[in-house]
PDB file of C-alpha atoms in Angstrom:
ATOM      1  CA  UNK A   1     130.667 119.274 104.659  1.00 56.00           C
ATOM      2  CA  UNK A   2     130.565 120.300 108.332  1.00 62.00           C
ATOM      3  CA  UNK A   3     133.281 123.400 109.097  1.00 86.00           C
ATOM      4  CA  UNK A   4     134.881 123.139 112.142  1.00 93.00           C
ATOM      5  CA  UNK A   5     136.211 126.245 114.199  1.00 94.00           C
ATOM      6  CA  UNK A   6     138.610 126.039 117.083  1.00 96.00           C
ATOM      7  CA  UNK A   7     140.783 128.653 118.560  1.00 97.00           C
ATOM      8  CA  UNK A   8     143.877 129.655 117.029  1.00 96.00           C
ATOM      9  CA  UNK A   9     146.537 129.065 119.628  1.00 97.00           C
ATOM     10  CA  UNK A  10     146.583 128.069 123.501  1.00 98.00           C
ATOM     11  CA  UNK A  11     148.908 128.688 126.522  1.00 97.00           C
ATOM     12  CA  UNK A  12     148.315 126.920 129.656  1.00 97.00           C
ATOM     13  CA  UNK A  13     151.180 125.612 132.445  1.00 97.00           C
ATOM     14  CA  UNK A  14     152.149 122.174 133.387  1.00 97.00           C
ATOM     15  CA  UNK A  15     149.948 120.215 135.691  1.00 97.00           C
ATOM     16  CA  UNK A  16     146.374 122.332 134.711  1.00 97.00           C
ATOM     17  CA  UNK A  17     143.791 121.001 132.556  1.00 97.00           C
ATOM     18  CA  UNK A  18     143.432 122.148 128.945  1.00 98.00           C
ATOM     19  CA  UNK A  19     140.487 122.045 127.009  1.00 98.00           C
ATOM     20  CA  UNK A  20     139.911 122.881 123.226  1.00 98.00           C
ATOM     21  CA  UNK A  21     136.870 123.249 122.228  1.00 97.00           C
ATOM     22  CA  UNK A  22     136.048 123.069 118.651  1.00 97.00           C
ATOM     23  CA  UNK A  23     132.545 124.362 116.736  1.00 96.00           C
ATOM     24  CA  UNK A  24     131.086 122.607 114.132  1.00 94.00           C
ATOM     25  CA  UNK A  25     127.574 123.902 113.729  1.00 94.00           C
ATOM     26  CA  UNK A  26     126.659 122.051 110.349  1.00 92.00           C
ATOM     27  CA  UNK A  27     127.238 118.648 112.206  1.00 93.00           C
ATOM     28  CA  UNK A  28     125.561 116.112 109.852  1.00 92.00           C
ATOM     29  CA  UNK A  29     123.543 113.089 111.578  1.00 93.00           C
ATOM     30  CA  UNK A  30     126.556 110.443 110.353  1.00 92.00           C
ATOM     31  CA  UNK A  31     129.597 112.670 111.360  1.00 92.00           C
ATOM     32  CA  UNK A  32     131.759 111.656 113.790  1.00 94.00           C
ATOM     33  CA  UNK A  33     134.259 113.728 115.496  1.00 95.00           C
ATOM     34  CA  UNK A  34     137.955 112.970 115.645  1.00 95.00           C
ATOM     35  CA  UNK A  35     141.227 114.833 116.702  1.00 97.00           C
ATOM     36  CA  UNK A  36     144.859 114.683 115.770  1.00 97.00           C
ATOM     37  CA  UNK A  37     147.762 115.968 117.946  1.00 97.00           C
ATOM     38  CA  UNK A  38     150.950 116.804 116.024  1.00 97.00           C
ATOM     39  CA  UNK A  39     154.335 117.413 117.391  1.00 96.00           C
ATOM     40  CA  UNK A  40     157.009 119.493 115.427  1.00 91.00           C
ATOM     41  CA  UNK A  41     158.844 117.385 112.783  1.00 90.00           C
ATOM     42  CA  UNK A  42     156.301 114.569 113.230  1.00 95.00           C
ATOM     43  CA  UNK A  43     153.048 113.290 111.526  1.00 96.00           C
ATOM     44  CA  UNK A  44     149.923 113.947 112.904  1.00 97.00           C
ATOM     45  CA  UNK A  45     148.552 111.044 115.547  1.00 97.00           C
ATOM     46  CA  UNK A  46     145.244 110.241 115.770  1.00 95.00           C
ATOM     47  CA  UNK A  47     144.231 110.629 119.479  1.00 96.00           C
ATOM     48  CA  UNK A  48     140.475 110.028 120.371  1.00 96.00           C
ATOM     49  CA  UNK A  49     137.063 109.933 118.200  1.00 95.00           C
ATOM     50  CA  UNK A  50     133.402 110.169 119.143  1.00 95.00           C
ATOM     51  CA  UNK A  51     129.827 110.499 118.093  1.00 95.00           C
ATOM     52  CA  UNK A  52     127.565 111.816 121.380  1.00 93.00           C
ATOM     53  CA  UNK A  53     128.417 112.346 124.693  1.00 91.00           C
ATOM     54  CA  UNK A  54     131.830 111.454 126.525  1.00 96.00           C
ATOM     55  CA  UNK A  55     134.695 109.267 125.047  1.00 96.00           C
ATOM     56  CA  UNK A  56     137.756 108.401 127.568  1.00 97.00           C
ATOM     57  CA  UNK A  57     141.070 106.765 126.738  1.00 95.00           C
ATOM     58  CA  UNK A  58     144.307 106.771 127.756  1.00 93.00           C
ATOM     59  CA  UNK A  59     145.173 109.972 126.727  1.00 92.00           C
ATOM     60  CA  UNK A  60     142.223 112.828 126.389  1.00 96.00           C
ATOM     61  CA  UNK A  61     138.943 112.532 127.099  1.00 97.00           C
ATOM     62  CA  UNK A  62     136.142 114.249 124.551  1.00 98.00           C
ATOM     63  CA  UNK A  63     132.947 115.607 125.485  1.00 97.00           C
ATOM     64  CA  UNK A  64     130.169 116.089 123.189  1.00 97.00           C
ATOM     65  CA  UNK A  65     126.487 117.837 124.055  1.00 96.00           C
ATOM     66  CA  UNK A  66     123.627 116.308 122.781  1.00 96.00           C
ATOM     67  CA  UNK A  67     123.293 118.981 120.136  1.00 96.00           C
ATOM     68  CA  UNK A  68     126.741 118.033 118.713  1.00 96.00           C
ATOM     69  CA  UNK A  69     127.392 121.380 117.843  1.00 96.00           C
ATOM     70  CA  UNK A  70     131.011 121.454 119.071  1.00 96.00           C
ATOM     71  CA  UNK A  71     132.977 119.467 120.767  1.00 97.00           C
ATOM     72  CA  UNK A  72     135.674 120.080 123.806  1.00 98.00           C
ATOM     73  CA  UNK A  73     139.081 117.938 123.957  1.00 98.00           C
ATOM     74  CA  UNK A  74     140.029 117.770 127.400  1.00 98.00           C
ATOM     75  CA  UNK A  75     143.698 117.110 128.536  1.00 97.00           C
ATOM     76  CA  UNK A  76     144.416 116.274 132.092  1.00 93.00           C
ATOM     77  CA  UNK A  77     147.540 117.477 134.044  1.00 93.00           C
ATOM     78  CA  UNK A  78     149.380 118.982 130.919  1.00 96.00           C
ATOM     79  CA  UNK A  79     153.584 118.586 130.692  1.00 96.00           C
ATOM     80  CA  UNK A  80     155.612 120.407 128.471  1.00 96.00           C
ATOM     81  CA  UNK A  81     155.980 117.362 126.013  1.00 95.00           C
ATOM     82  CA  UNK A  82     151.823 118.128 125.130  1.00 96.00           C
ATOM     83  CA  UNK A  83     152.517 121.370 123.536  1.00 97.00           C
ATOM     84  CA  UNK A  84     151.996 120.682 119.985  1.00 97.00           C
ATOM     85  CA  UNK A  85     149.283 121.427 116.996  1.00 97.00           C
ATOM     86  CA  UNK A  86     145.393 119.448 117.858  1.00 98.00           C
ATOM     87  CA  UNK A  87     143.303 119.577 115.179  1.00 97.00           C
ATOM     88  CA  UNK A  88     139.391 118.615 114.991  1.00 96.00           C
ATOM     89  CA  UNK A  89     138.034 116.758 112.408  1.00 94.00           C
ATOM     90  CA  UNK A  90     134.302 116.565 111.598  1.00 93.00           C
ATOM     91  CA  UNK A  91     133.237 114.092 109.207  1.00 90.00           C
ATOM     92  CA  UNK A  92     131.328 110.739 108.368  1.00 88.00           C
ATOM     93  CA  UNK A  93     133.757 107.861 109.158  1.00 82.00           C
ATOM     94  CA  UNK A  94     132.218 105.716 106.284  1.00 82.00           C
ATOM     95  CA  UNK A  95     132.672 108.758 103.759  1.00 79.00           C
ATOM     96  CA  UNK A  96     135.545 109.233 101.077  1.00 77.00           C
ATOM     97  CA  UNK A  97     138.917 110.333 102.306  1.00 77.00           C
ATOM     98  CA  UNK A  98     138.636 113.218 100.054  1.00 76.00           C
ATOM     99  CA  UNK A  99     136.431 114.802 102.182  1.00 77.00           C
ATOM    100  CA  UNK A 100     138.674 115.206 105.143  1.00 85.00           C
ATOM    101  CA  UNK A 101     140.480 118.427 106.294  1.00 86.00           C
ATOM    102  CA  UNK A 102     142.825 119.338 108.828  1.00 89.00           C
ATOM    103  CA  UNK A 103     142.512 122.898 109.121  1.00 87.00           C
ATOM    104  CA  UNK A 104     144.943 125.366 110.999  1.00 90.00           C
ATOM    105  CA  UNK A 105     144.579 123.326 113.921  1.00 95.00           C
ATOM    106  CA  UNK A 106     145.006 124.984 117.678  1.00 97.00           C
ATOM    107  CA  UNK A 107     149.051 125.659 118.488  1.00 97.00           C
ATOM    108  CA  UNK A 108     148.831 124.656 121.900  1.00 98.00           C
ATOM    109  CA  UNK A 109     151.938 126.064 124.156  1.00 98.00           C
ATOM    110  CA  UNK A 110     153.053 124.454 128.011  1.00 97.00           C
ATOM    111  CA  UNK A 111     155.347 126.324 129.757  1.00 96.00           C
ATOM    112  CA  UNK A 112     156.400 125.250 132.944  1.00 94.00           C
TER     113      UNK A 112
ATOM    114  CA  UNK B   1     154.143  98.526 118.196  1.00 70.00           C
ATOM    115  CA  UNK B   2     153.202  98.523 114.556  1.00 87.00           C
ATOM    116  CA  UNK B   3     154.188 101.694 112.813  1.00 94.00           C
ATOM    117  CA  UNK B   4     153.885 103.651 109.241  1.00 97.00           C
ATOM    118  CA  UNK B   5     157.431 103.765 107.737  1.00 97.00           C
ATOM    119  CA  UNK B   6     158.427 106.345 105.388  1.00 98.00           C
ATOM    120  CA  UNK B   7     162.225 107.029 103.479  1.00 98.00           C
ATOM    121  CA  UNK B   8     164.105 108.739 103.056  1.00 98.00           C
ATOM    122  CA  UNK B   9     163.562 110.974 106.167  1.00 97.00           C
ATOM    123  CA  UNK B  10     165.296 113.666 104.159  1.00 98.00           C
ATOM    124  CA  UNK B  11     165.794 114.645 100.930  1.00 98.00           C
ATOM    125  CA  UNK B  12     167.674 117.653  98.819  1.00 98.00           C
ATOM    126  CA  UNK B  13     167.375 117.611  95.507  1.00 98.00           C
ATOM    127  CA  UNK B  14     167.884 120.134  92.299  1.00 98.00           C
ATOM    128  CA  UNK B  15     164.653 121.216  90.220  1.00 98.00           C
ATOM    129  CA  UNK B  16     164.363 118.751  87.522  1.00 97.00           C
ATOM    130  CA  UNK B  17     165.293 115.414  89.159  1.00 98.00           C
ATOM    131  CA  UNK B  18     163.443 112.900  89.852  1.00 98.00           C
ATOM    132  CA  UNK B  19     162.057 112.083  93.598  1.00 98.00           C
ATOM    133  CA  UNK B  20     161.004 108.748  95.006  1.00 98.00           C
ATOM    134  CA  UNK B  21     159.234 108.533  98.107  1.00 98.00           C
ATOM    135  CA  UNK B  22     158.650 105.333  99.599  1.00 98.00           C
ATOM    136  CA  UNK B  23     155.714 104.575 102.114  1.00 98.00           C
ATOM    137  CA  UNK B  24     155.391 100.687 104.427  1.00 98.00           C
ATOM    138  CA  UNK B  25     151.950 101.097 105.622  1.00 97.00           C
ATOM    139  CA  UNK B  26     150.820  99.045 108.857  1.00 97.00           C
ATOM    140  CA  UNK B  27     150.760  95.331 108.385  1.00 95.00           C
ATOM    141  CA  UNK B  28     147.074  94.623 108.023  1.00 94.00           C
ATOM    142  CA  UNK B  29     146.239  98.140 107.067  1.00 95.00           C
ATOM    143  CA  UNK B  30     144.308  98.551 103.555  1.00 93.00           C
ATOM    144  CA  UNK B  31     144.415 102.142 103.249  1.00 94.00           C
ATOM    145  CA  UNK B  32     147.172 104.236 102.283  1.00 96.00           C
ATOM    146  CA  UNK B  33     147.278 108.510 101.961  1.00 95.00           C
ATOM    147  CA  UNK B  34     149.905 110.640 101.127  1.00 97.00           C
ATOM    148  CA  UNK B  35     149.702 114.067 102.243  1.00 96.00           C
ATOM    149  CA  UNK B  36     151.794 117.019 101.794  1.00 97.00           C
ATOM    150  CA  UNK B  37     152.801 119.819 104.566  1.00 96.00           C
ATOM    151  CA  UNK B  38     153.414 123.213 103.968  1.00 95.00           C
ATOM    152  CA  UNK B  39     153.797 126.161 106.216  1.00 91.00           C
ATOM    153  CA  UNK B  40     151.143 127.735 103.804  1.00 91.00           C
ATOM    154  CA  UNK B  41     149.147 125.805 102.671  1.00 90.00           C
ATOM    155  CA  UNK B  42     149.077 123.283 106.137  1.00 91.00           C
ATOM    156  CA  UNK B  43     148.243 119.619 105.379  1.00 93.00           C
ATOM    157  CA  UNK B  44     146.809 119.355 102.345  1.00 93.00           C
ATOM    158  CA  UNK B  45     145.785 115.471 100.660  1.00 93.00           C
ATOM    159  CA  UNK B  46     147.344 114.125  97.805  1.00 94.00           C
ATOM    160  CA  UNK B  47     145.892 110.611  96.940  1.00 94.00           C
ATOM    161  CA  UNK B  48     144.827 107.847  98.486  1.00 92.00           C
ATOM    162  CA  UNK B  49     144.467 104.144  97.880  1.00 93.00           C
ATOM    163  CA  UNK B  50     142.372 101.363  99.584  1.00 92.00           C
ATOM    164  CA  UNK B  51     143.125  97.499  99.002  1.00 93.00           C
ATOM    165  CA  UNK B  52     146.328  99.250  96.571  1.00 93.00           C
ATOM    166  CA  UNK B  53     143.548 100.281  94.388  1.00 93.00           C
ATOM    167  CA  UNK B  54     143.508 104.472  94.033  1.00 91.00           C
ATOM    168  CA  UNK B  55     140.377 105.917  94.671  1.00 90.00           C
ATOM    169  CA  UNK B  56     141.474 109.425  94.728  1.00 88.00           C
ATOM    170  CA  UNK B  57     144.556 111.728  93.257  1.00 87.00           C
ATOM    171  CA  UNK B  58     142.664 114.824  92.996  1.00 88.00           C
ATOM    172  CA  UNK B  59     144.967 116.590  95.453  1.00 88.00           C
ATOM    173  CA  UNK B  60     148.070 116.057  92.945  1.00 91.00           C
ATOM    174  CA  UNK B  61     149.338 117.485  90.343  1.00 88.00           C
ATOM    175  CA  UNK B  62     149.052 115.067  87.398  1.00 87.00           C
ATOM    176  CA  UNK B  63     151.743 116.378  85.485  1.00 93.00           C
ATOM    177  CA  UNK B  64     154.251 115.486  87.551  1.00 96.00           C
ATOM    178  CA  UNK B  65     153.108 113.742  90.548  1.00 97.00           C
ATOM    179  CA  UNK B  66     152.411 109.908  90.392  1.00 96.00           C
ATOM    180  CA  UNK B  67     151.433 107.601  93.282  1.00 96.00           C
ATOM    181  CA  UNK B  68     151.243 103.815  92.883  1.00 96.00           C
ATOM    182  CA  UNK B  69     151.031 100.501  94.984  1.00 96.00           C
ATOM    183  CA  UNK B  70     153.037  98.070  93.468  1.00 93.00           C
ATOM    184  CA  UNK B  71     151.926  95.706  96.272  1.00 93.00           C
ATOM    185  CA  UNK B  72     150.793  95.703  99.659  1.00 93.00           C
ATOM    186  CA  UNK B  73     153.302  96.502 101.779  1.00 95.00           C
ATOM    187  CA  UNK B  74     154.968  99.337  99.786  1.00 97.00           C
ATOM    188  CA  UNK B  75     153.121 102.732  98.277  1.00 98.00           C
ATOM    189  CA  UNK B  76     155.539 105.085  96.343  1.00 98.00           C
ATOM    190  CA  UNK B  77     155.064 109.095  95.170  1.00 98.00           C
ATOM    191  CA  UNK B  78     157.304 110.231  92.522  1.00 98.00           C
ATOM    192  CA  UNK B  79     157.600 113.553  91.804  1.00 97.00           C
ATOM    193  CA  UNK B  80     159.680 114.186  88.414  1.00 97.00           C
ATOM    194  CA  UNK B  81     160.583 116.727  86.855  1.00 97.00           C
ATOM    195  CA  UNK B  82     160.660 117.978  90.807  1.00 97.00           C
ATOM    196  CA  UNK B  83     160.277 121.767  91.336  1.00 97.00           C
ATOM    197  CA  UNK B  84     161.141 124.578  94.234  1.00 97.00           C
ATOM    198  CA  UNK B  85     157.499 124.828  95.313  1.00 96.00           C
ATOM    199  CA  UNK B  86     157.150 121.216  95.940  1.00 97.00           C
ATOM    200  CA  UNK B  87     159.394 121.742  98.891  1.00 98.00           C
ATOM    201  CA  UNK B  88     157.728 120.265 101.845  1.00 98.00           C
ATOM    202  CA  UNK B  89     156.900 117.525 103.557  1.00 98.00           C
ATOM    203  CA  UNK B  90     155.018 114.291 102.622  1.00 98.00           C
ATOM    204  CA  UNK B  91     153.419 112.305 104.921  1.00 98.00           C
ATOM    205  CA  UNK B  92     152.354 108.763 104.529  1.00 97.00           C
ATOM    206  CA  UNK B  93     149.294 107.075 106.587  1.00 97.00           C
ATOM    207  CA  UNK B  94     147.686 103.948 106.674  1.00 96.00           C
ATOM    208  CA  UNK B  95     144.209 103.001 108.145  1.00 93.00           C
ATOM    209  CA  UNK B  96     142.858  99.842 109.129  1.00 91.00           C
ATOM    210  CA  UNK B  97     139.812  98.141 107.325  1.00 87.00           C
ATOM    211  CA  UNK B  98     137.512  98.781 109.815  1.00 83.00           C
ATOM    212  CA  UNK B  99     139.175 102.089 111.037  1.00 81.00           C
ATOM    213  CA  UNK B 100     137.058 104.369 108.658  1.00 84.00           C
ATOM    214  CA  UNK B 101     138.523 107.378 106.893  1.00 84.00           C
ATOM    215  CA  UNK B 102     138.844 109.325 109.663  1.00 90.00           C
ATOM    216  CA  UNK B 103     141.296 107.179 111.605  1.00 92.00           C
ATOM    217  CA  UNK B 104     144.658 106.918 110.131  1.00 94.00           C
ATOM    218  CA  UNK B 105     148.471 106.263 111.268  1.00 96.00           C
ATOM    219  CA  UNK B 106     151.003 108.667 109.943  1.00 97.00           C
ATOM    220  CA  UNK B 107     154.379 108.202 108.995  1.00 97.00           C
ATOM    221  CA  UNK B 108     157.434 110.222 110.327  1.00 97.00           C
ATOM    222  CA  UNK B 109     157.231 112.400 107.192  1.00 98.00           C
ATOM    223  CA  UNK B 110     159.816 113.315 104.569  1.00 98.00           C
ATOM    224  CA  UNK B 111     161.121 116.297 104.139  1.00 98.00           C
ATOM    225  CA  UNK B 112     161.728 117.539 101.006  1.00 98.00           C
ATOM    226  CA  UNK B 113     163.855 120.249  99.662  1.00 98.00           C
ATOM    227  CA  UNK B 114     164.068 121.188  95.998  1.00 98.00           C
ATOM    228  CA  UNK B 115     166.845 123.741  94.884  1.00 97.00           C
TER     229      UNK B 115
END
């Protein structure tokens, strides 16, 4: 079961790029990488997932080296609304749900 | 836009009653968790079904937790008798068939307080 490892707590400003990089050194061949945002009082929402390389949508990008040793989330042009709780997930998509853990997550702050 | 419903939102309760939660997964969805939130203990999972079939409660107590489908489009966890440290809240998700386990829709949550 790969452990993943990702700072504690952010602070950046509105309109910078954040990234959150998470480690995950016992990265098995089948494990795919996913992260969750969560806003306070909400559920988690599943943002983006990938296996190698770069993964783009709508709202983060993820970039993964070819080792696949960690992974960086990368948020463009941050607003106060994106301050809120990421977490990374490491794990084989195709696996049992009991496997999966959210961790501490990174408490990720936006002040203007 | 298709969304995980959960009720009630809120709920205060005395130890020993009995709580309902009630979970609508997404339409088309055939995988349903229930999850638990604590400022301790952080997001913990409970149980979770696939095609209303459960597959995994290890995460609950089976004393006096219970989770069931009675059909597709409704998943219920019942705590009773309910006690202070089950204070928290419960989140529902759903994931789509070919979504894998790692990609799931949560609910708004309820929040549960036991006195």
């Amino acid at each position: 079961l790969a452990k993943t490892t990702q700072p504690i707590s952010m602070d950046s400003y509105e309109g910078q790029e954040v990234n959150i990089t998470c480690s995950h050194n016992n990265i098995a061949t089948n494990d795919y990488i996913t992260w969750y945002q969560q806003f306070p009082s909400q559920g988690p929402r599943f943002i983006i997932q990938g296996y190698k390389t770069k993964v783009t949508n709508e709202v983060a990008s993820l970039f993964i080296p070819a080792d696949r040793k960690s992974s960086t989330l990368s948020l463009p042009r941050v607003s106060l609304s994106d301050t809120a709780v990421y977490y990374c997930l490491v794990g084989d998509r195709h696996s049992s749900a009991s496997k999966i853990i959210f961790g501490s997550g990174t408490r990720l702050s936006i002040r203007p | 836009d298709a969304r995980v419903t959960q009720t009630p939102r809120h709920k205060v309760t005395e130890m020993g009653q009995e709580v309902t939660m009630r979970c609508q997964p997404i339409l088309g969805h055939n995988t349903v968790f229930w999850y638990r939130q604590t400022m301790m203990q952080g997001l913990e999972l409970l149980a979770y079904f696939r095609n209303r079939a459960p597959l995994d409660d290890s995460g609950m107590p089976k004393d006096r937790f219970s989770a069931e489908m009675p059909d597709a489009t409704l998943a219920t966890l019942k705590i009773q008798p309910s006690e202070p440290r089950d204070s928290a809240v419960y989140f529902c998700a759903s994931g789509a068939p070919d979504g894998g386990a790692y990609e799931q829709y949560f609910g708004p949550g309820t929040r549960l307080t036991v006195t």
